[in-house]
């Protein structure tokens, strides 16, 4: 760790009252406050990894640009006689992918690496509550996914002329799908971070499932072109439901009939995402490891 980073982290620790010079007999700050301070540390470390920031934010935009350029407006997607450009149809899937990459993938990878290099073991020996550590990770995911989504929507509207919703109802739907999807993705990332046996294997173990799900969940291709068994399998996972929820926000209502169930299934979307949130919380609480697999 560089001297500059140590100085910045020390300042954040002193602000929270975690360093030995300032705690003394004082009582530790609350869990939420420590979580916000830890979130500041996580965000500071994240923005210093400039290549990760650039590629992470650019991925959904680049995929939107590539697919929109390949298919263009000459081959629109049509449902019930209502056409939309491929960019408009592709946007919801990219929003969903951005959510999963900034929550599940980012957290699973970063925690697995921190476990492997001993960071988690050292943190566990400090007064920082475990809940505050996880709150810091969730804070990082929320900030990055908000920034990434805002940038993606701005590019879609300004560069690709994708019409954004102009009524409150669609934005309310966007809000609850976004919040539930972000929460479920973040908790799944924490729970799944215990699966990789080392930091070196984490990339393959974490990235492969979400990459496969992008192809089977209606992200890269219209759901009408996917085999039924593939859609049934992807329905077991959050990405399909986040993408479907986002399609209900950014596509005309006529496209609801093109969904496998013939409707947007908002109730099912909320139920599945909430179920993943609860199950991942339980599994994560029981299986999370602060040490490497070979460290007892």
mmCIF file of C-alpha atoms in Angstrom:
data_model
loop_
_atom_site.group_PDB
_atom_site.id
_atom_site.type_symbol
_atom_site.label_atom_id
_atom_site.label_comp_id
_atom_site.label_asym_id
_atom_site.label_seq_id
_atom_site.Cartn_x
_atom_site.Cartn_y
_atom_site.Cartn_z
ATOM 1 C CA UNK A 1 0.000 0.000 0.000
ATOM 2 C CA UNK A 2 1.401 3.376 -0.975
ATOM 3 C CA UNK A 3 2.174 6.175 1.494
ATOM 4 C CA UNK A 4 -0.455 8.394 -0.123
ATOM 5 C CA UNK A 5 -3.169 5.772 0.279
ATOM 6 C CA UNK A 6 -2.149 5.090 3.889
ATOM 7 C CA UNK A 7 -2.400 8.764 4.684
ATOM 8 C CA UNK A 8 -5.860 9.024 3.150
ATOM 9 C CA UNK A 9 -7.070 5.928 4.982
ATOM 10 C CA UNK A 10 -5.616 7.193 8.244
ATOM 11 C CA UNK A 11 -7.527 10.438 7.842
ATOM 12 C CA UNK A 12 -10.768 8.541 7.299
ATOM 13 C CA UNK A 13 -10.075 6.338 10.319
ATOM 14 C CA UNK A 14 -9.392 9.362 12.532
ATOM 15 C CA UNK A 15 -12.609 10.960 11.318
ATOM 16 C CA UNK A 16 -14.499 7.863 12.463
ATOM 17 C CA UNK A 17 -12.526 7.565 15.695
ATOM 18 C CA UNK A 18 -10.973 4.192 14.811
ATOM 19 C CA UNK A 19 -7.272 4.967 15.210
ATOM 20 C CA UNK A 20 -5.541 4.360 18.493
ATOM 21 C CA UNK A 21 -4.642 8.053 19.033
ATOM 22 C CA UNK A 22 -8.241 9.235 19.051
ATOM 23 C CA UNK A 23 -10.247 6.404 20.594
ATOM 24 C CA UNK A 24 -8.817 6.142 24.087
ATOM 25 C CA UNK A 25 -11.710 5.585 26.464
ATOM 26 C CA UNK A 26 -14.207 6.942 23.965
ATOM 27 C CA UNK A 27 -17.023 4.750 22.800
ATOM 28 C CA UNK A 28 -16.852 3.648 19.167
ATOM 29 C CA UNK A 29 -19.134 5.455 16.699
ATOM 30 C CA UNK A 30 -22.306 3.720 15.574
ATOM 31 C CA UNK A 31 -22.350 0.916 13.044
ATOM 32 C CA UNK A 32 -23.998 3.063 10.375
ATOM 33 C CA UNK A 33 -21.472 5.871 10.723
ATOM 34 C CA UNK A 34 -18.596 3.424 10.556
ATOM 35 C CA UNK A 35 -20.219 1.861 7.506
ATOM 36 C CA UNK A 36 -20.335 5.232 5.760
ATOM 37 C CA UNK A 37 -16.702 5.893 6.638
ATOM 38 C CA UNK A 38 -15.741 2.450 5.364
ATOM 39 C CA UNK A 39 -17.745 3.234 2.236
ATOM 40 C CA UNK A 40 -15.599 6.331 1.768
ATOM 41 C CA UNK A 41 -12.480 4.170 1.996
ATOM 42 C CA UNK A 42 -13.910 1.702 -0.540
ATOM 43 C CA UNK A 43 -14.828 4.520 -2.926
ATOM 44 C CA UNK A 44 -11.387 6.101 -2.588
ATOM 45 C CA UNK A 45 -9.696 2.804 -3.409
ATOM 46 C CA UNK A 46 -12.076 2.227 -6.315
ATOM 47 C CA UNK A 47 -11.489 5.562 -8.054
ATOM 48 C CA UNK A 48 -7.725 5.109 -7.770
ATOM 49 C CA UNK A 49 -8.000 1.984 -9.916
ATOM 50 C CA UNK A 50 -8.532 4.107 -13.017
ATOM 51 C CA UNK A 51 -8.442 1.282 -15.530
ATOM 52 C CA UNK A 52 -11.135 -0.589 -13.594
ATOM 53 C CA UNK A 53 -13.288 2.533 -13.387
ATOM 54 C CA UNK A 54 -12.971 3.310 -17.095
ATOM 55 C CA UNK A 55 -13.653 -0.212 -18.352
ATOM 56 C CA UNK A 56 -16.389 -0.843 -15.787
ATOM 57 C CA UNK A 57 -18.305 2.281 -16.776
ATOM 58 C CA UNK A 58 -17.580 1.890 -20.473
ATOM 59 C CA UNK A 59 -18.707 -1.725 -20.876
ATOM 60 C CA UNK A 60 -22.499 -1.149 -21.070
ATOM 61 C CA UNK A 61 -22.003 1.903 -23.285
ATOM 62 C CA UNK A 62 -19.650 0.086 -25.630
ATOM 63 C CA UNK A 63 -22.003 -2.887 -25.930
ATOM 64 C CA UNK A 64 -24.915 -0.537 -26.644
ATOM 65 C CA UNK A 65 -22.856 1.212 -29.335
ATOM 66 C CA UNK A 66 -21.647 -2.019 -30.937
ATOM 67 C CA UNK A 67 -25.017 -3.749 -31.130
ATOM 68 C CA UNK A 68 -26.793 -0.584 -32.237
ATOM 69 C CA UNK A 69 -24.250 -0.040 -34.989
ATOM 70 C CA UNK A 70 -24.424 -3.645 -36.184
ATOM 71 C CA UNK A 71 -28.203 -3.854 -36.361
ATOM 72 C CA UNK A 72 -29.001 -0.159 -36.831
ATOM 73 C CA UNK A 73 -32.429 1.362 -37.417
ATOM 74 C CA UNK A 74 -32.958 -0.566 -40.665
ATOM 75 C CA UNK A 75 -33.910 -3.669 -38.694
ATOM 76 C CA UNK A 76 -36.208 -2.446 -35.886
ATOM 77 C CA UNK A 77 -37.732 -4.692 -33.238
ATOM 78 C CA UNK A 78 -41.513 -4.875 -33.692
ATOM 79 C CA UNK A 79 -44.234 -6.009 -31.283
ATOM 80 C CA UNK A 80 -47.957 -5.715 -32.059
ATOM 81 C CA UNK A 81 -47.128 -3.421 -34.954
ATOM 82 C CA UNK A 82 -45.119 -1.030 -32.768
ATOM 83 C CA UNK A 83 -41.459 -0.673 -33.879
ATOM 84 C CA UNK A 84 -38.544 0.468 -31.739
ATOM 85 C CA UNK A 85 -34.898 0.881 -32.644
ATOM 86 C CA UNK A 86 -32.489 -1.819 -31.573
ATOM 87 C CA UNK A 87 -30.785 0.718 -29.295
ATOM 88 C CA UNK A 88 -34.043 1.302 -27.433
ATOM 89 C CA UNK A 89 -34.716 -2.425 -27.141
ATOM 90 C CA UNK A 90 -31.137 -3.121 -26.069
ATOM 91 C CA UNK A 91 -30.987 -0.365 -23.415
ATOM 92 C CA UNK A 92 -32.962 -2.169 -20.654
ATOM 93 C CA UNK A 93 -30.680 -5.184 -20.880
ATOM 94 C CA UNK A 94 -27.616 -2.980 -20.582
ATOM 95 C CA UNK A 95 -29.062 -1.236 -17.521
ATOM 96 C CA UNK A 96 -29.678 -4.652 -15.960
ATOM 97 C CA UNK A 97 -26.178 -5.840 -16.863
ATOM 98 C CA UNK A 98 -24.655 -2.697 -15.375
ATOM 99 C CA UNK A 99 -26.485 -3.352 -12.113
ATOM 100 C CA UNK A 100 -25.220 -6.930 -11.899
ATOM 101 C CA UNK A 101 -21.653 -6.004 -12.843
ATOM 102 C CA UNK A 102 -21.467 -3.171 -10.299
ATOM 103 C CA UNK A 103 -22.986 -5.245 -7.498
ATOM 104 C CA UNK A 104 -22.629 -9.011 -7.747
ATOM 105 C CA UNK A 105 -19.475 -9.144 -9.867
ATOM 106 C CA UNK A 106 -17.622 -6.239 -8.256
ATOM 107 C CA UNK A 107 -18.305 -7.375 -4.690
ATOM 108 C CA UNK A 108 -17.666 -11.070 -5.279
ATOM 109 C CA UNK A 109 -14.332 -10.330 -6.943
ATOM 110 C CA UNK A 110 -13.105 -7.667 -4.527
ATOM 111 C CA UNK A 111 -14.014 -9.620 -1.382
ATOM 112 C CA UNK A 112 -12.437 -12.811 -2.729
ATOM 113 C CA UNK A 113 -9.202 -10.928 -3.457
ATOM 114 C CA UNK A 114 -9.243 -9.228 -0.041
ATOM 115 C CA UNK A 115 -9.704 -12.614 1.623
ATOM 116 C CA UNK A 116 -6.802 -14.068 -0.348
ATOM 117 C CA UNK A 117 -4.338 -11.248 0.378
ATOM 118 C CA UNK A 118 -5.168 -11.171 4.098
ATOM 119 C CA UNK A 119 -7.064 -7.869 4.147
ATOM 120 C CA UNK A 120 -10.193 -9.463 5.625
ATOM 121 C CA UNK A 121 -8.187 -11.220 8.317
ATOM 122 C CA UNK A 122 -6.579 -7.932 9.353
ATOM 123 C CA UNK A 123 -9.893 -6.064 9.297
ATOM 124 C CA UNK A 124 -11.469 -8.737 11.482
ATOM 125 C CA UNK A 125 -8.826 -7.996 14.130
ATOM 126 C CA UNK A 126 -9.813 -4.292 14.277
ATOM 127 C CA UNK A 127 -12.760 -2.755 16.181
ATOM 128 C CA UNK A 128 -14.623 -2.285 12.877
ATOM 129 C CA UNK A 129 -17.920 -4.241 13.111
ATOM 130 C CA UNK A 130 -18.533 -6.781 10.376
ATOM 131 C CA UNK A 131 -21.816 -5.055 9.518
ATOM 132 C CA UNK A 132 -19.971 -1.785 8.881
ATOM 133 C CA UNK A 133 -17.601 -3.526 6.486
ATOM 134 C CA UNK A 134 -20.506 -4.899 4.471
ATOM 135 C CA UNK A 135 -22.305 -1.540 4.559
ATOM 136 C CA UNK A 136 -19.192 0.017 3.081
ATOM 137 C CA UNK A 137 -19.253 -2.479 0.221
ATOM 138 C CA UNK A 138 -22.952 -1.840 -0.405
ATOM 139 C CA UNK A 139 -22.309 1.923 -0.335
ATOM 140 C CA UNK A 140 -19.621 1.507 -3.004
ATOM 141 C CA UNK A 141 -21.948 -0.583 -5.180
ATOM 142 C CA UNK A 142 -24.801 1.912 -4.844
ATOM 143 C CA UNK A 143 -22.655 4.913 -5.768
ATOM 144 C CA UNK A 144 -21.041 3.193 -8.760
ATOM 145 C CA UNK A 145 -24.258 1.709 -10.140
ATOM 146 C CA UNK A 146 -26.049 5.066 -9.844
ATOM 147 C CA UNK A 147 -23.243 6.844 -11.701
ATOM 148 C CA UNK A 148 -22.968 4.112 -14.317
ATOM 149 C CA UNK A 149 -26.720 4.011 -14.976
ATOM 150 C CA UNK A 150 -27.001 7.792 -15.198
ATOM 151 C CA UNK A 151 -24.142 7.909 -17.713
ATOM 152 C CA UNK A 152 -25.646 5.067 -19.763
ATOM 153 C CA UNK A 153 -29.069 6.722 -19.942
ATOM 154 C CA UNK A 154 -27.527 10.051 -20.922
ATOM 155 C CA UNK A 155 -25.532 8.469 -23.756
ATOM 156 C CA UNK A 156 -28.557 6.478 -24.938
ATOM 157 C CA UNK A 157 -30.726 9.601 -25.076
ATOM 158 C CA UNK A 158 -28.188 12.046 -26.504
ATOM 159 C CA UNK A 159 -26.211 9.820 -28.875
ATOM 160 C CA UNK A 160 -28.678 7.125 -29.928
ATOM 161 C CA UNK A 161 -31.902 9.169 -29.637
ATOM 162 C CA UNK A 162 -33.507 6.626 -27.311
ATOM 163 C CA UNK A 163 -36.701 8.151 -25.842
ATOM 164 C CA UNK A 164 -36.777 8.061 -22.054
ATOM 165 C CA UNK A 165 -40.033 7.780 -20.058
ATOM 166 C CA UNK A 166 -41.893 11.054 -19.610
ATOM 167 C CA UNK A 167 -44.343 9.981 -16.892
ATOM 168 C CA UNK A 168 -43.988 9.349 -13.167
ATOM 169 C CA UNK A 169 -45.369 5.805 -13.267
ATOM 170 C CA UNK A 170 -42.558 4.405 -15.394
ATOM 171 C CA UNK A 171 -39.910 6.094 -13.260
ATOM 172 C CA UNK A 172 -41.495 4.661 -10.109
ATOM 173 C CA UNK A 173 -41.193 1.209 -11.677
ATOM 174 C CA UNK A 174 -37.603 1.991 -12.592
ATOM 175 C CA UNK A 175 -36.884 3.002 -8.980
ATOM 176 C CA UNK A 176 -38.171 -0.137 -7.281
ATOM 177 C CA UNK A 177 -36.677 -2.514 -9.865
ATOM 178 C CA UNK A 178 -33.376 -0.636 -9.570
ATOM 179 C CA UNK A 179 -33.366 -0.717 -5.747
ATOM 180 C CA UNK A 180 -34.413 -4.360 -5.473
ATOM 181 C CA UNK A 181 -32.026 -5.415 -8.220
ATOM 182 C CA UNK A 182 -29.124 -3.520 -6.654
ATOM 183 C CA UNK A 183 -29.836 -4.923 -3.183
ATOM 184 C CA UNK A 184 -30.186 -8.498 -4.450
ATOM 185 C CA UNK A 185 -27.071 -8.213 -6.606
ATOM 186 C CA UNK A 186 -24.979 -6.800 -3.756
ATOM 187 C CA UNK A 187 -26.026 -9.454 -1.251
ATOM 188 C CA UNK A 188 -25.520 -12.213 -3.832
ATOM 189 C CA UNK A 189 -22.024 -10.870 -4.479
ATOM 190 C CA UNK A 190 -21.147 -11.011 -0.778
ATOM 191 C CA UNK A 191 -22.526 -14.542 -0.464
ATOM 192 C CA UNK A 192 -20.857 -15.802 -3.648
ATOM 193 C CA UNK A 193 -17.477 -14.334 -2.670
ATOM 194 C CA UNK A 194 -16.840 -17.413 -0.506
ATOM 195 C CA UNK A 195 -16.996 -19.756 -3.520
ATOM 196 C CA UNK A 196 -13.621 -18.946 -5.169
ATOM 197 C CA UNK A 197 -10.826 -20.814 -3.403
ATOM 198 C CA UNK A 198 -8.253 -18.125 -4.177
ATOM 199 C CA UNK A 199 -7.912 -14.635 -5.556
ATOM 200 C CA UNK A 200 -6.378 -16.011 -8.744
ATOM 201 C CA UNK A 201 -9.388 -18.196 -9.500
ATOM 202 C CA UNK A 202 -11.941 -15.554 -8.539
ATOM 203 C CA UNK A 203 -12.192 -13.957 -11.968
ATOM 204 C CA UNK A 204 -13.145 -17.172 -13.767
ATOM 205 C CA UNK A 205 -15.435 -18.396 -10.992
ATOM 206 C CA UNK A 206 -17.288 -15.078 -10.656
ATOM 207 C CA UNK A 207 -17.395 -13.715 -14.212
ATOM 208 C CA UNK A 208 -18.396 -16.888 -16.065
ATOM 209 C CA UNK A 209 -21.911 -17.260 -14.558
ATOM 210 C CA UNK A 210 -22.915 -13.647 -15.190
ATOM 211 C CA UNK A 211 -21.494 -13.777 -18.728
ATOM 212 C CA UNK A 212 -23.559 -16.881 -19.531
ATOM 213 C CA UNK A 213 -26.674 -15.331 -17.995
ATOM 214 C CA UNK A 214 -26.309 -12.276 -20.224
ATOM 215 C CA UNK A 215 -26.848 -14.533 -23.247
ATOM 216 C CA UNK A 216 -29.717 -16.530 -21.723
ATOM 217 C CA UNK A 217 -31.673 -13.744 -19.976
ATOM 218 C CA UNK A 218 -32.762 -11.598 -22.913
ATOM 219 C CA UNK A 219 -29.920 -9.105 -22.530
ATOM 220 C CA UNK A 220 -28.154 -9.539 -25.862
ATOM 221 C CA UNK A 221 -31.056 -10.996 -27.868
ATOM 222 C CA UNK A 222 -34.835 -10.474 -27.961
ATOM 223 C CA UNK A 223 -36.556 -12.933 -25.628
ATOM 224 C CA UNK A 224 -38.695 -14.138 -28.539
ATOM 225 C CA UNK A 225 -35.573 -15.578 -30.191
ATOM 226 C CA UNK A 226 -34.456 -17.648 -27.203
ATOM 227 C CA UNK A 227 -35.434 -21.312 -26.655
ATOM 228 C CA UNK A 228 -38.085 -21.920 -24.034
ATOM 229 C CA UNK A 229 -35.836 -24.124 -21.884
ATOM 230 C CA UNK A 230 -33.207 -21.383 -21.824
ATOM 231 C CA UNK A 231 -35.702 -18.789 -20.629
ATOM 232 C CA UNK A 232 -37.044 -21.189 -18.014
ATOM 233 C CA UNK A 233 -33.529 -21.759 -16.697
ATOM 234 C CA UNK A 234 -32.660 -18.055 -16.659
ATOM 235 C CA UNK A 235 -35.916 -17.336 -14.801
ATOM 236 C CA UNK A 236 -34.312 -18.861 -11.740
ATOM 237 C CA UNK A 237 -31.796 -16.006 -11.554
ATOM 238 C CA UNK A 238 -32.130 -12.252 -10.875
ATOM 239 C CA UNK A 239 -30.696 -10.901 -14.148
ATOM 240 C CA UNK A 240 -33.639 -12.077 -16.254
ATOM 241 C CA UNK A 241 -36.114 -10.322 -13.946
ATOM 242 C CA UNK A 242 -34.128 -7.099 -13.703
ATOM 243 C CA UNK A 243 -33.913 -6.966 -17.510
ATOM 244 C CA UNK A 244 -37.638 -7.683 -17.843
ATOM 245 C CA UNK A 245 -38.477 -5.019 -15.272
ATOM 246 C CA UNK A 246 -36.342 -2.500 -17.122
ATOM 247 C CA UNK A 247 -38.009 -3.400 -20.445
ATOM 248 C CA UNK A 248 -41.330 -2.445 -18.858
ATOM 249 C CA UNK A 249 -39.830 0.999 -18.178
ATOM 250 C CA UNK A 250 -38.140 1.800 -21.483
ATOM 251 C CA UNK A 251 -40.285 -0.057 -24.034
ATOM 252 C CA UNK A 252 -43.855 0.705 -25.175
ATOM 253 C CA UNK A 253 -46.628 -1.203 -23.408
ATOM 254 C CA UNK A 254 -47.272 -3.126 -26.637
ATOM 255 C CA UNK A 255 -44.068 -5.080 -25.972
ATOM 256 C CA UNK A 256 -45.548 -6.691 -22.868
ATOM 257 C CA UNK A 257 -47.292 -9.178 -25.148
ATOM 258 C CA UNK A 258 -43.909 -10.264 -26.517
ATOM 259 C CA UNK A 259 -42.741 -11.415 -23.088
ATOM 260 C CA UNK A 260 -42.846 -15.186 -22.400
ATOM 261 C CA UNK A 261 -45.813 -14.766 -20.038
ATOM 262 C CA UNK A 262 -47.528 -12.143 -22.193
ATOM 263 C CA UNK A 263 -47.162 -9.445 -19.511
ATOM 264 C CA UNK A 264 -44.497 -7.539 -17.610
ATOM 265 C CA UNK A 265 -45.020 -9.663 -14.456
ATOM 266 C CA UNK A 266 -44.152 -6.911 -12.005
ATOM 267 C CA UNK A 267 -45.375 -8.977 -9.069
ATOM 268 C CA UNK A 268 -43.189 -11.932 -10.030
ATOM 269 C CA UNK A 269 -40.225 -9.622 -10.585
ATOM 270 C CA UNK A 270 -40.534 -8.159 -7.094
ATOM 271 C CA UNK A 271 -41.059 -11.604 -5.530
ATOM 272 C CA UNK A 272 -38.058 -13.234 -7.225
ATOM 273 C CA UNK A 273 -35.674 -10.368 -6.444
ATOM 274 C CA UNK A 274 -36.876 -10.208 -2.830
ATOM 275 C CA UNK A 275 -36.462 -13.975 -2.514
ATOM 276 C CA UNK A 276 -32.877 -13.794 -3.794
ATOM 277 C CA UNK A 277 -32.181 -10.976 -1.349
ATOM 278 C CA UNK A 278 -33.424 -13.004 1.632
ATOM 279 C CA UNK A 279 -31.838 -16.302 0.573
ATOM 280 C CA UNK A 280 -28.472 -14.662 -0.154
ATOM 281 C CA UNK A 281 -28.544 -12.932 3.245
ATOM 282 C CA UNK A 282 -29.112 -16.246 5.016
ATOM 283 C CA UNK A 283 -26.541 -18.137 2.953
ATOM 284 C CA UNK A 284 -23.989 -15.349 3.244
ATOM 285 C CA UNK A 285 -24.388 -15.127 7.015
ATOM 286 C CA UNK A 286 -23.768 -18.879 7.332
ATOM 287 C CA UNK A 287 -20.959 -19.330 4.841
ATOM 288 C CA UNK A 288 -18.960 -16.074 4.771
ATOM 289 C CA UNK A 289 -15.275 -16.602 5.518
ATOM 290 C CA UNK A 290 -12.815 -14.004 6.810
ATOM 291 C CA UNK A 291 -9.822 -16.268 6.152
ATOM 292 C CA UNK A 292 -8.548 -18.166 3.132
ATOM 293 C CA UNK A 293 -9.720 -21.736 2.639
ATOM 294 C CA UNK A 294 -6.258 -22.996 3.601
ATOM 295 C CA UNK A 295 -6.006 -20.738 6.679
ATOM 296 C CA UNK A 296 -8.267 -22.644 9.028
#
